[in-house]
Every structure is written in C-alpha cells, then in structure tokens.
mmCIF file of C-alpha atoms in Angstrom:
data_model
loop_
_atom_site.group_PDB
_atom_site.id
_atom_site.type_symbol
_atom_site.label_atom_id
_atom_site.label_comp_id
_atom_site.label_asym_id
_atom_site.label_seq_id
_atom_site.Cartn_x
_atom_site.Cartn_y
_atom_site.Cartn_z
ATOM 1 C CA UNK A 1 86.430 128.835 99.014
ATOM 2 C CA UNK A 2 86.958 127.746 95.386
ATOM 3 C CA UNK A 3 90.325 126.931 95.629
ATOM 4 C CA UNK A 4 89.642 123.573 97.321
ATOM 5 C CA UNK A 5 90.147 121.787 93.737
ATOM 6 C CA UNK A 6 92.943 123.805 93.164
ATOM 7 C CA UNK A 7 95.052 122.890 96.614
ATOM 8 C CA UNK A 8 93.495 119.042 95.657
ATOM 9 C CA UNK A 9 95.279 119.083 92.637
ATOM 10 C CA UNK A 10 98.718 120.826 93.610
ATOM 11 C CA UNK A 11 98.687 118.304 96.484
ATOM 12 C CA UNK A 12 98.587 115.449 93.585
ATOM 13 C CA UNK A 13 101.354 116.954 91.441
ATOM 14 C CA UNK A 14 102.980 117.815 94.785
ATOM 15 C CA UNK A 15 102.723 113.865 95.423
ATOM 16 C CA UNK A 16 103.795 113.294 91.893
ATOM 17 C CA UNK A 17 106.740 115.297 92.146
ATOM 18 C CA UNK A 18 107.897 113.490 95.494
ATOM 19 C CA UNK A 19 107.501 109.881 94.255
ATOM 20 C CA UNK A 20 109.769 110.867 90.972
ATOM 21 C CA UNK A 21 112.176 112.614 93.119
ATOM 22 C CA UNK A 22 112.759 109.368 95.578
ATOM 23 C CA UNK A 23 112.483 106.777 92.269
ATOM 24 C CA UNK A 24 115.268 109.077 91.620
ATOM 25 C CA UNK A 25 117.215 108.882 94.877
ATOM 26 C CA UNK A 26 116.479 104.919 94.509
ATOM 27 C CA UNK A 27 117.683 104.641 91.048
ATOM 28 C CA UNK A 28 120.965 106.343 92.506
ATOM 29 C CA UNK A 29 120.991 104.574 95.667
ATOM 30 C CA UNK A 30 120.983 100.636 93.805
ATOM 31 C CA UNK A 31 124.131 100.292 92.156
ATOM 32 C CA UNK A 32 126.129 101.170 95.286
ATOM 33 C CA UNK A 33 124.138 98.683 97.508
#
C-alpha cells in the first residue's frame, strides 16, 4: 500500500489537532481553577 505515508502524516496533524484542541480546553479551564 502507498498510503502508509499518507495515514503517517494524517495521524501527525491528527495529533496536532488534539494537542491544540486540549491547550485550548486548558487555556479555558485556568482562570476558573
């Protein structure tokens, strides 16, 4: 299969994408605490 580099890189943005998204939720979460 060629799409092995592909699904390695969508699995990085995908990781990406998930580590903004809880910085996020963080960023939201401090000023309450």
């Amino acid at each position: 299969m060629h799409c092995s580099k592909f699904n390695r890189r969508n699995q990085q943005l995908n990781f990406k994408n998930l580590n903004s998204q809880r910085h996020k939720e963080n960023q939201i979460q401090l000023p309450t605490q």
